[in-house]
């Protein structure tokens, strides 16, 4: 027992001496010299360390870092398993609860046998700001004056795995994080308002799914397989030099379930719907602008295309075309084809276009060709 007391006494004495030396050093040794020696010791420690760390800051200037956003979504699912504390939240745009790693918490991950460790670091700053941004490291965060803390993720791993982490793991986190975020977003219905898409949109609450859709089982499987093939076809479209888009024509008498099938497709893919009424479009230029304004991962729907507007046939002679010029609405078949299948249609990806009609035989052959 006496030996134990002596050991405790010795440790306490050493600790007190260390604190005294540190205090004396701060009082009598210039700060610049202390900082120099501290940085040198830190550099030596890093040199002999086997660990490598990547810092992923929340903001790049005034814009949010996409790698940070992807890591936040990806680690939310991982954090519920390995972190001691996580945050939960839900917005109007979310379908379910979203989880996030809490500050200063660590999350461990395993990628193809490589052990990595994530940590959410928070550095508090003066919220009053000085008008010139807050500097840290060799960079200046111009948006820091608007926040009370600067957040970043630190990704640590054995430095022998740098190539795999840079070339494989981080791209994987980007893809998974994006998929998780998009999968949790509620489907929205966009409509044209004053010749522009309604920015607020509407939450799409249609309950129809492929499980409840009254349709032939073989046809349902064929449609779902085709949608899955499209959804996973990024590399195929890139390799073949094609725009990543898909077109469907739904035809049949009223009440046969065309709109219900569109709802089931949107809920299955978790894609927003853009409902385009051609009667509200001013001209071909307005149509092109609307098509360009559609987001990726979406379904463009033009219902009753045979009767919403009198599309000019491509074979119509010039005299008839001049007669049409006095009309306020001048969306032509050629303008529609260029918007959905021309060069401008390549300005976006993961888009599905669905036309519906009660009378397939009335449509121009150009709208019926494959693709």
mmCIF file of C-alpha atoms in Angstrom:
data_model
loop_
_atom_site.group_PDB
_atom_site.id
_atom_site.type_symbol
_atom_site.label_atom_id
_atom_site.label_comp_id
_atom_site.label_asym_id
_atom_site.label_seq_id
_atom_site.Cartn_x
_atom_site.Cartn_y
_atom_site.Cartn_z
ATOM 1 C CA UNK A 1 0.000 0.000 0.000
ATOM 2 C CA UNK A 2 2.840 2.395 0.869
ATOM 3 C CA UNK A 3 4.383 1.753 -2.544
ATOM 4 C CA UNK A 4 1.089 2.739 -4.148
ATOM 5 C CA UNK A 5 0.990 6.007 -2.230
ATOM 6 C CA UNK A 6 4.598 6.726 -3.223
ATOM 7 C CA UNK A 7 3.766 6.107 -6.908
ATOM 8 C CA UNK A 8 0.760 8.424 -6.794
ATOM 9 C CA UNK A 9 2.830 11.061 -5.044
ATOM 10 C CA UNK A 10 5.589 10.786 -7.668
ATOM 11 C CA UNK A 11 3.122 11.068 -10.585
ATOM 12 C CA UNK A 12 1.459 14.088 -8.989
ATOM 13 C CA UNK A 13 4.860 15.722 -8.469
ATOM 14 C CA UNK A 14 5.859 15.136 -12.098
ATOM 15 C CA UNK A 15 2.542 16.515 -13.339
ATOM 16 C CA UNK A 16 2.900 19.610 -11.169
ATOM 17 C CA UNK A 17 6.453 20.141 -12.397
ATOM 18 C CA UNK A 18 5.322 19.793 -16.025
ATOM 19 C CA UNK A 19 2.565 22.353 -15.493
ATOM 20 C CA UNK A 20 5.069 24.734 -13.876
ATOM 21 C CA UNK A 21 7.556 24.341 -16.715
ATOM 22 C CA UNK A 22 4.782 24.888 -19.280
ATOM 23 C CA UNK A 23 3.563 27.991 -17.460
ATOM 24 C CA UNK A 24 7.099 29.371 -17.191
ATOM 25 C CA UNK A 25 7.744 28.676 -20.867
ATOM 26 C CA UNK A 26 4.612 30.595 -21.867
ATOM 27 C CA UNK A 27 5.662 33.523 -19.666
ATOM 28 C CA UNK A 28 9.302 33.862 -20.737
ATOM 29 C CA UNK A 29 9.639 32.219 -24.154
ATOM 30 C CA UNK A 30 8.258 34.193 -27.139
ATOM 31 C CA UNK A 31 5.093 32.759 -28.698
ATOM 32 C CA UNK A 32 6.727 32.519 -32.124
ATOM 33 C CA UNK A 33 9.476 30.241 -30.785
ATOM 34 C CA UNK A 34 6.967 28.031 -28.961
ATOM 35 C CA UNK A 35 4.865 27.784 -32.117
ATOM 36 C CA UNK A 36 7.969 26.889 -34.146
ATOM 37 C CA UNK A 37 9.000 24.055 -31.828
ATOM 38 C CA UNK A 38 5.398 22.831 -31.593
ATOM 39 C CA UNK A 39 5.046 22.692 -35.375
ATOM 40 C CA UNK A 40 8.410 20.908 -35.701
ATOM 41 C CA UNK A 41 7.424 18.274 -33.152
ATOM 42 C CA UNK A 42 4.052 17.852 -34.896
ATOM 43 C CA UNK A 43 5.817 17.443 -38.242
ATOM 44 C CA UNK A 44 8.195 14.813 -36.845
ATOM 45 C CA UNK A 45 5.260 12.913 -35.340
ATOM 46 C CA UNK A 46 3.435 12.957 -38.682
ATOM 47 C CA UNK A 47 6.564 11.835 -40.529
ATOM 48 C CA UNK A 48 6.871 8.676 -38.443
ATOM 49 C CA UNK A 49 3.106 8.061 -38.237
ATOM 50 C CA UNK A 50 1.511 5.367 -40.396
ATOM 51 C CA UNK A 51 -1.789 7.275 -40.553
ATOM 52 C CA UNK A 52 -2.916 9.580 -43.357
ATOM 53 C CA UNK A 53 -5.795 12.047 -42.918
ATOM 54 C CA UNK A 54 -7.992 13.793 -45.474
ATOM 55 C CA UNK A 55 -9.838 16.911 -44.309
ATOM 56 C CA UNK A 56 -13.205 17.530 -46.015
ATOM 57 C CA UNK A 57 -14.514 20.992 -45.147
ATOM 58 C CA UNK A 58 -18.219 21.798 -45.272
ATOM 59 C CA UNK A 59 -17.829 24.857 -47.486
ATOM 60 C CA UNK A 60 -15.630 25.805 -50.404
ATOM 61 C CA UNK A 61 -15.819 29.585 -50.287
ATOM 62 C CA UNK A 62 -19.543 30.324 -50.257
ATOM 63 C CA UNK A 63 -20.735 27.030 -51.770
ATOM 64 C CA UNK A 64 -21.303 23.778 -49.896
ATOM 65 C CA UNK A 65 -18.773 21.056 -50.572
ATOM 66 C CA UNK A 66 -20.418 18.167 -52.442
ATOM 67 C CA UNK A 67 -17.989 15.674 -50.905
ATOM 68 C CA UNK A 68 -19.028 16.862 -47.433
ATOM 69 C CA UNK A 69 -22.736 16.501 -48.325
ATOM 70 C CA UNK A 70 -22.187 12.977 -49.672
ATOM 71 C CA UNK A 71 -20.169 11.982 -46.585
ATOM 72 C CA UNK A 72 -22.881 13.419 -44.330
ATOM 73 C CA UNK A 73 -25.570 11.275 -45.963
ATOM 74 C CA UNK A 74 -23.357 8.178 -46.216
ATOM 75 C CA UNK A 75 -22.146 8.348 -42.607
ATOM 76 C CA UNK A 76 -25.693 8.923 -41.347
ATOM 77 C CA UNK A 77 -26.491 5.278 -42.069
ATOM 78 C CA UNK A 78 -23.121 4.062 -40.802
ATOM 79 C CA UNK A 79 -23.295 6.224 -37.682
ATOM 80 C CA UNK A 80 -26.441 4.532 -36.398
ATOM 81 C CA UNK A 81 -24.367 1.339 -36.087
ATOM 82 C CA UNK A 82 -20.980 2.461 -34.780
ATOM 83 C CA UNK A 83 -21.284 5.990 -33.326
ATOM 84 C CA UNK A 84 -22.186 6.614 -29.690
ATOM 85 C CA UNK A 85 -24.374 9.601 -30.541
ATOM 86 C CA UNK A 86 -26.210 10.657 -33.721
ATOM 87 C CA UNK A 87 -28.624 13.431 -34.672
ATOM 88 C CA UNK A 88 -32.036 12.771 -36.218
ATOM 89 C CA UNK A 89 -34.077 15.134 -38.369
ATOM 90 C CA UNK A 90 -36.796 15.334 -41.004
ATOM 91 C CA UNK A 91 -37.894 18.116 -43.353
ATOM 92 C CA UNK A 92 -40.968 18.452 -45.560
ATOM 93 C CA UNK A 93 -38.902 17.150 -48.475
ATOM 94 C CA UNK A 94 -37.857 13.961 -46.666
ATOM 95 C CA UNK A 95 -39.883 10.760 -46.776
ATOM 96 C CA UNK A 96 -38.442 9.427 -43.539
ATOM 97 C CA UNK A 97 -36.090 10.283 -40.689
ATOM 98 C CA UNK A 98 -32.540 11.210 -41.663
ATOM 99 C CA UNK A 99 -29.621 10.547 -39.316
ATOM 100 C CA UNK A 100 -26.394 12.537 -39.034
ATOM 101 C CA UNK A 101 -23.149 12.057 -37.141
ATOM 102 C CA UNK A 102 -22.939 14.386 -34.150
ATOM 103 C CA UNK A 103 -19.937 16.658 -33.629
ATOM 104 C CA UNK A 104 -16.682 15.092 -32.438
ATOM 105 C CA UNK A 105 -18.118 11.611 -32.946
ATOM 106 C CA UNK A 106 -16.154 8.894 -34.752
ATOM 107 C CA UNK A 107 -17.509 6.393 -37.259
ATOM 108 C CA UNK A 108 -15.524 3.362 -38.413
ATOM 109 C CA UNK A 109 -15.961 1.874 -41.871
ATOM 110 C CA UNK A 110 -14.559 -1.085 -43.774
ATOM 111 C CA UNK A 111 -14.022 -0.851 -47.530
ATOM 112 C CA UNK A 112 -12.775 -4.009 -49.222
ATOM 113 C CA UNK A 113 -10.798 -4.912 -46.107
ATOM 114 C CA UNK A 114 -9.419 -1.383 -45.592
ATOM 115 C CA UNK A 115 -10.207 0.095 -42.177
ATOM 116 C CA UNK A 116 -11.010 3.809 -42.165
ATOM 117 C CA UNK A 117 -12.112 6.185 -39.438
ATOM 118 C CA UNK A 118 -14.297 9.276 -39.893
ATOM 119 C CA UNK A 119 -14.572 12.096 -37.378
ATOM 120 C CA UNK A 120 -16.813 15.176 -37.492
ATOM 121 C CA UNK A 121 -14.754 18.133 -36.257
ATOM 122 C CA UNK A 122 -16.290 21.453 -35.222
ATOM 123 C CA UNK A 123 -14.267 24.618 -34.732
ATOM 124 C CA UNK A 124 -16.095 27.530 -33.129
ATOM 125 C CA UNK A 125 -15.562 30.971 -34.616
ATOM 126 C CA UNK A 126 -16.566 34.514 -33.811
ATOM 127 C CA UNK A 127 -20.078 34.819 -35.266
ATOM 128 C CA UNK A 128 -19.761 38.603 -35.461
ATOM 129 C CA UNK A 129 -17.170 38.277 -38.224
ATOM 130 C CA UNK A 130 -14.868 40.973 -39.510
ATOM 131 C CA UNK A 131 -16.259 41.281 -43.008
ATOM 132 C CA UNK A 132 -13.265 39.561 -44.566
ATOM 133 C CA UNK A 133 -14.031 35.937 -43.813
ATOM 134 C CA UNK A 134 -12.370 33.548 -41.447
ATOM 135 C CA UNK A 135 -8.998 32.063 -42.296
ATOM 136 C CA UNK A 136 -7.765 28.620 -41.298
ATOM 137 C CA UNK A 137 -4.828 26.745 -42.724
ATOM 138 C CA UNK A 138 -3.887 28.314 -46.037
ATOM 139 C CA UNK A 139 -7.467 29.046 -47.061
ATOM 140 C CA UNK A 140 -10.076 31.650 -46.270
ATOM 141 C CA UNK A 141 -13.699 30.649 -45.751
ATOM 142 C CA UNK A 142 -15.724 33.696 -46.842
ATOM 143 C CA UNK A 143 -18.901 32.154 -45.435
ATOM 144 C CA UNK A 144 -17.583 31.527 -41.916
ATOM 145 C CA UNK A 145 -18.759 34.921 -40.651
ATOM 146 C CA UNK A 146 -22.322 33.718 -41.178
ATOM 147 C CA UNK A 147 -21.894 30.654 -38.966
ATOM 148 C CA UNK A 148 -20.964 30.019 -35.355
ATOM 149 C CA UNK A 149 -18.746 27.061 -36.196
ATOM 150 C CA UNK A 150 -16.713 25.617 -39.038
ATOM 151 C CA UNK A 151 -17.387 21.920 -39.644
ATOM 152 C CA UNK A 152 -15.267 19.371 -41.432
ATOM 153 C CA UNK A 153 -14.872 15.614 -41.669
ATOM 154 C CA UNK A 154 -11.497 13.993 -41.061
ATOM 155 C CA UNK A 155 -10.993 10.704 -42.870
ATOM 156 C CA UNK A 156 -8.051 8.727 -41.433
ATOM 157 C CA UNK A 157 -6.519 5.486 -42.696
ATOM 158 C CA UNK A 158 -3.160 3.739 -43.127
ATOM 159 C CA UNK A 159 -1.124 5.705 -45.634
ATOM 160 C CA UNK A 160 -0.322 2.582 -47.656
ATOM 161 C CA UNK A 161 -3.970 2.618 -48.815
ATOM 162 C CA UNK A 162 -3.914 6.166 -50.257
ATOM 163 C CA UNK A 163 -4.382 5.030 -53.851
ATOM 164 C CA UNK A 164 -7.410 2.862 -53.034
ATOM 165 C CA UNK A 165 -9.000 5.595 -50.905
ATOM 166 C CA UNK A 166 -8.487 8.320 -53.521
ATOM 167 C CA UNK A 167 -9.493 6.297 -56.576
ATOM 168 C CA UNK A 168 -12.091 3.882 -55.204
ATOM 169 C CA UNK A 169 -13.402 4.672 -51.735
ATOM 170 C CA UNK A 170 -14.113 8.409 -52.079
ATOM 171 C CA UNK A 171 -15.911 7.982 -55.454
ATOM 172 C CA UNK A 172 -17.916 5.185 -53.794
ATOM 173 C CA UNK A 173 -18.880 7.485 -50.907
ATOM 174 C CA UNK A 174 -19.940 10.170 -53.411
ATOM 175 C CA UNK A 175 -22.191 7.740 -55.291
ATOM 176 C CA UNK A 176 -23.691 6.155 -52.169
ATOM 177 C CA UNK A 177 -24.236 9.490 -50.446
ATOM 178 C CA UNK A 178 -25.991 10.871 -53.524
ATOM 179 C CA UNK A 179 -28.213 7.790 -53.787
ATOM 180 C CA UNK A 180 -29.134 7.941 -50.090
ATOM 181 C CA UNK A 181 -30.061 11.629 -50.309
ATOM 182 C CA UNK A 182 -32.096 11.198 -53.470
ATOM 183 C CA UNK A 183 -33.798 8.066 -52.159
ATOM 184 C CA UNK A 184 -35.061 9.927 -49.090
ATOM 185 C CA UNK A 185 -36.535 12.875 -51.020
ATOM 186 C CA UNK A 186 -40.308 12.953 -51.401
ATOM 187 C CA UNK A 187 -41.574 12.906 -54.994
ATOM 188 C CA UNK A 188 -42.769 16.312 -56.235
ATOM 189 C CA UNK A 189 -45.125 17.345 -59.008
ATOM 190 C CA UNK A 190 -43.992 20.354 -61.066
ATOM 191 C CA UNK A 191 -46.380 22.358 -63.249
ATOM 192 C CA UNK A 192 -45.932 25.281 -65.636
ATOM 193 C CA UNK A 193 -46.856 28.655 -64.177
ATOM 194 C CA UNK A 194 -46.445 31.889 -66.179
ATOM 195 C CA UNK A 195 -44.458 29.951 -68.806
ATOM 196 C CA UNK A 196 -42.004 28.719 -66.151
ATOM 197 C CA UNK A 197 -41.890 25.725 -63.852
ATOM 198 C CA UNK A 198 -43.529 26.339 -60.499
ATOM 199 C CA UNK A 199 -40.519 26.658 -58.212
ATOM 200 C CA UNK A 200 -42.375 25.510 -55.092
ATOM 201 C CA UNK A 201 -43.899 22.447 -56.804
ATOM 202 C CA UNK A 202 -46.331 20.178 -54.976
ATOM 203 C CA UNK A 203 -45.722 17.128 -52.865
ATOM 204 C CA UNK A 204 -46.814 14.160 -54.968
ATOM 205 C CA UNK A 205 -49.079 12.107 -52.738
ATOM 206 C CA UNK A 206 -50.410 9.605 -55.273
ATOM 207 C CA UNK A 207 -50.471 6.209 -53.486
ATOM 208 C CA UNK A 208 -50.269 4.056 -56.622
ATOM 209 C CA UNK A 209 -47.404 1.557 -56.754
ATOM 210 C CA UNK A 210 -46.642 -1.459 -58.899
ATOM 211 C CA UNK A 211 -47.914 -3.619 -56.033
ATOM 212 C CA UNK A 212 -51.397 -2.075 -56.264
ATOM 213 C CA UNK A 213 -51.512 -1.339 -60.012
ATOM 214 C CA UNK A 214 -54.073 -3.436 -61.906
ATOM 215 C CA UNK A 215 -51.963 -4.642 -64.828
ATOM 216 C CA UNK A 216 -50.991 -7.913 -66.479
ATOM 217 C CA UNK A 217 -48.244 -9.501 -64.354
ATOM 218 C CA UNK A 218 -45.943 -10.213 -67.305
ATOM 219 C CA UNK A 219 -46.310 -6.679 -68.647
ATOM 220 C CA UNK A 220 -45.666 -5.260 -65.178
ATOM 221 C CA UNK A 221 -42.472 -7.297 -64.872
ATOM 222 C CA UNK A 222 -41.370 -6.159 -68.328
ATOM 223 C CA UNK A 223 -41.872 -2.496 -67.413
ATOM 224 C CA UNK A 224 -40.121 -2.815 -64.055
ATOM 225 C CA UNK A 225 -37.180 -4.662 -65.626
ATOM 226 C CA UNK A 226 -36.900 -1.943 -68.266
ATOM 227 C CA UNK A 227 -36.934 0.781 -65.600
ATOM 228 C CA UNK A 228 -34.242 -1.064 -63.611
ATOM 229 C CA UNK A 229 -32.133 -1.401 -66.748
ATOM 230 C CA UNK A 230 -32.472 2.327 -67.388
ATOM 231 C CA UNK A 231 -31.740 3.221 -63.773
ATOM 232 C CA UNK A 232 -28.505 1.220 -63.773
ATOM 233 C CA UNK A 233 -27.509 2.088 -67.331
ATOM 234 C CA UNK A 234 -25.206 5.065 -66.771
ATOM 235 C CA UNK A 235 -22.094 3.271 -68.021
ATOM 236 C CA UNK A 236 -23.980 1.774 -70.986
ATOM 237 C CA UNK A 237 -25.238 5.160 -72.190
ATOM 238 C CA UNK A 238 -21.801 6.688 -71.681
ATOM 239 C CA UNK A 239 -20.051 3.861 -73.499
ATOM 240 C CA UNK A 240 -22.433 3.968 -76.473
ATOM 241 C CA UNK A 241 -22.469 7.772 -76.711
ATOM 242 C CA UNK A 242 -26.204 8.118 -76.110
ATOM 243 C CA UNK A 243 -28.096 10.599 -73.981
ATOM 244 C CA UNK A 244 -29.226 8.982 -70.720
ATOM 245 C CA UNK A 245 -32.968 9.242 -71.355
ATOM 246 C CA UNK A 246 -35.905 6.958 -72.096
ATOM 247 C CA UNK A 247 -39.204 7.486 -73.859
ATOM 248 C CA UNK A 248 -42.580 5.773 -73.328
ATOM 249 C CA UNK A 249 -45.847 6.151 -75.202
ATOM 250 C CA UNK A 250 -48.961 5.087 -73.259
ATOM 251 C CA UNK A 251 -52.078 4.740 -75.373
ATOM 252 C CA UNK A 252 -55.609 3.502 -74.856
ATOM 253 C CA UNK A 253 -59.151 4.697 -74.087
ATOM 254 C CA UNK A 254 -59.784 6.986 -71.093
ATOM 255 C CA UNK A 255 -59.816 5.183 -67.751
ATOM 256 C CA UNK A 256 -57.429 2.383 -68.718
ATOM 257 C CA UNK A 257 -54.802 3.432 -66.136
ATOM 258 C CA UNK A 258 -52.301 5.556 -68.074
ATOM 259 C CA UNK A 259 -51.991 8.167 -65.307
ATOM 260 C CA UNK A 260 -51.892 5.451 -62.624
ATOM 261 C CA UNK A 261 -48.978 3.781 -64.423
ATOM 262 C CA UNK A 262 -47.092 7.098 -64.479
ATOM 263 C CA UNK A 263 -47.660 7.490 -60.725
ATOM 264 C CA UNK A 264 -46.413 3.940 -60.110
ATOM 265 C CA UNK A 265 -43.291 4.651 -62.193
ATOM 266 C CA UNK A 266 -42.558 7.865 -60.270
ATOM 267 C CA UNK A 267 -42.970 6.168 -56.883
ATOM 268 C CA UNK A 268 -40.871 3.188 -57.996
ATOM 269 C CA UNK A 269 -37.965 5.340 -59.247
ATOM 270 C CA UNK A 270 -38.460 8.149 -56.717
ATOM 271 C CA UNK A 271 -38.361 10.619 -59.626
ATOM 272 C CA UNK A 272 -40.076 14.012 -59.675
ATOM 273 C CA UNK A 273 -42.847 14.506 -62.255
ATOM 274 C CA UNK A 274 -42.914 17.497 -64.630
ATOM 275 C CA UNK A 275 -46.418 17.850 -66.072
ATOM 276 C CA UNK A 276 -46.135 19.773 -69.346
ATOM 277 C CA UNK A 277 -49.355 21.145 -70.875
ATOM 278 C CA UNK A 278 -48.474 22.180 -74.435
ATOM 279 C CA UNK A 279 -51.460 24.540 -74.632
ATOM 280 C CA UNK A 280 -49.725 26.809 -72.129
ATOM 281 C CA UNK A 281 -46.485 27.062 -74.138
ATOM 282 C CA UNK A 282 -45.895 30.223 -76.166
ATOM 283 C CA UNK A 283 -43.521 28.959 -78.842
ATOM 284 C CA UNK A 284 -40.689 26.529 -79.574
ATOM 285 C CA UNK A 285 -38.150 28.648 -77.693
ATOM 286 C CA UNK A 286 -40.326 28.625 -74.576
ATOM 287 C CA UNK A 287 -40.700 24.849 -74.933
ATOM 288 C CA UNK A 288 -36.922 24.407 -75.204
ATOM 289 C CA UNK A 289 -36.351 26.535 -72.075
ATOM 290 C CA UNK A 290 -38.859 24.442 -70.126
ATOM 291 C CA UNK A 291 -37.256 21.161 -71.179
ATOM 292 C CA UNK A 292 -33.830 22.537 -70.204
ATOM 293 C CA UNK A 293 -35.275 23.503 -66.808
ATOM 294 C CA UNK A 294 -36.179 19.932 -65.911
ATOM 295 C CA UNK A 295 -33.982 18.412 -63.217
ATOM 296 C CA UNK A 296 -32.125 15.130 -63.569
ATOM 297 C CA UNK A 297 -33.843 11.998 -62.216
ATOM 298 C CA UNK A 298 -37.264 13.127 -63.381
ATOM 299 C CA UNK A 299 -40.226 12.149 -65.563
ATOM 300 C CA UNK A 300 -41.530 14.581 -68.181
ATOM 301 C CA UNK A 301 -45.213 13.906 -68.874
ATOM 302 C CA UNK A 302 -47.192 15.241 -71.839
ATOM 303 C CA UNK A 303 -50.737 13.900 -71.608
ATOM 304 C CA UNK A 304 -53.183 13.633 -74.503
ATOM 305 C CA UNK A 305 -50.542 14.766 -76.968
ATOM 306 C CA UNK A 306 -52.920 14.151 -79.876
ATOM 307 C CA UNK A 307 -55.459 16.749 -78.740
ATOM 308 C CA UNK A 308 -53.756 19.268 -76.414
ATOM 309 C CA UNK A 309 -52.437 21.224 -79.408
ATOM 310 C CA UNK A 310 -52.514 21.015 -83.199
ATOM 311 C CA UNK A 311 -48.916 20.083 -83.906
ATOM 312 C CA UNK A 312 -47.903 20.996 -87.419
ATOM 313 C CA UNK A 313 -46.987 18.011 -89.556
ATOM 314 C CA UNK A 314 -43.467 18.092 -90.922
ATOM 315 C CA UNK A 315 -44.829 17.671 -94.471
ATOM 316 C CA UNK A 316 -47.055 20.737 -94.226
ATOM 317 C CA UNK A 317 -46.297 23.101 -97.082
ATOM 318 C CA UNK A 318 -44.902 26.593 -96.626
ATOM 319 C CA UNK A 319 -48.176 28.284 -97.570
ATOM 320 C CA UNK A 320 -50.014 26.521 -94.756
ATOM 321 C CA UNK A 321 -47.166 27.385 -92.390
ATOM 322 C CA UNK A 322 -47.604 31.096 -93.192
ATOM 323 C CA UNK A 323 -51.299 30.816 -92.417
ATOM 324 C CA UNK A 324 -50.430 29.507 -88.971
ATOM 325 C CA UNK A 325 -48.011 32.324 -88.107
ATOM 326 C CA UNK A 326 -50.746 34.634 -86.832
ATOM 327 C CA UNK A 327 -51.584 32.191 -84.034
ATOM 328 C CA UNK A 328 -50.378 33.097 -80.550
ATOM 329 C CA UNK A 329 -49.367 29.510 -79.791
ATOM 330 C CA UNK A 330 -46.765 28.276 -82.233
ATOM 331 C CA UNK A 331 -45.337 25.060 -80.854
ATOM 332 C CA UNK A 332 -44.535 22.894 -83.854
ATOM 333 C CA UNK A 333 -43.863 19.203 -84.185
ATOM 334 C CA UNK A 334 -40.333 20.011 -85.300
ATOM 335 C CA UNK A 335 -39.827 22.169 -82.203
ATOM 336 C CA UNK A 336 -41.109 19.382 -79.951
ATOM 337 C CA UNK A 337 -38.843 16.789 -81.594
ATOM 338 C CA UNK A 338 -35.798 19.053 -81.287
ATOM 339 C CA UNK A 339 -36.546 19.723 -77.617
ATOM 340 C CA UNK A 340 -36.936 16.083 -76.609
ATOM 341 C CA UNK A 341 -34.607 14.351 -79.056
ATOM 342 C CA UNK A 342 -32.242 16.959 -80.522
ATOM 343 C CA UNK A 343 -28.907 18.306 -79.298
ATOM 344 C CA UNK A 344 -30.545 20.191 -76.411
ATOM 345 C CA UNK A 345 -31.933 16.943 -75.040
ATOM 346 C CA UNK A 346 -28.384 15.932 -74.075
ATOM 347 C CA UNK A 347 -28.201 18.756 -71.493
ATOM 348 C CA UNK A 348 -29.287 16.518 -68.632
ATOM 349 C CA UNK A 349 -29.400 12.867 -67.697
ATOM 350 C CA UNK A 350 -31.589 10.225 -66.067
ATOM 351 C CA UNK A 351 -34.727 11.626 -67.644
ATOM 352 C CA UNK A 352 -37.793 9.712 -68.729
ATOM 353 C CA UNK A 353 -40.356 11.154 -71.138
ATOM 354 C CA UNK A 354 -43.906 9.815 -71.184
ATOM 355 C CA UNK A 355 -46.516 10.752 -73.777
ATOM 356 C CA UNK A 356 -50.123 9.625 -73.465
ATOM 357 C CA UNK A 357 -52.817 9.510 -76.117
ATOM 358 C CA UNK A 358 -56.264 8.068 -76.656
ATOM 359 C CA UNK A 359 -55.649 7.708 -80.393
ATOM 360 C CA UNK A 360 -52.241 6.356 -81.331
ATOM 361 C CA UNK A 361 -53.160 6.338 -85.026
ATOM 362 C CA UNK A 362 -53.420 10.154 -85.073
ATOM 363 C CA UNK A 363 -49.780 10.716 -84.128
ATOM 364 C CA UNK A 364 -47.027 11.595 -86.569
ATOM 365 C CA UNK A 365 -44.707 8.613 -87.255
ATOM 366 C CA UNK A 366 -41.787 10.620 -85.839
ATOM 367 C CA UNK A 367 -43.365 10.357 -82.385
ATOM 368 C CA UNK A 368 -43.777 6.583 -82.712
ATOM 369 C CA UNK A 369 -40.285 5.571 -83.754
ATOM 370 C CA UNK A 370 -38.102 3.660 -81.255
ATOM 371 C CA UNK A 371 -36.256 5.959 -78.838
#
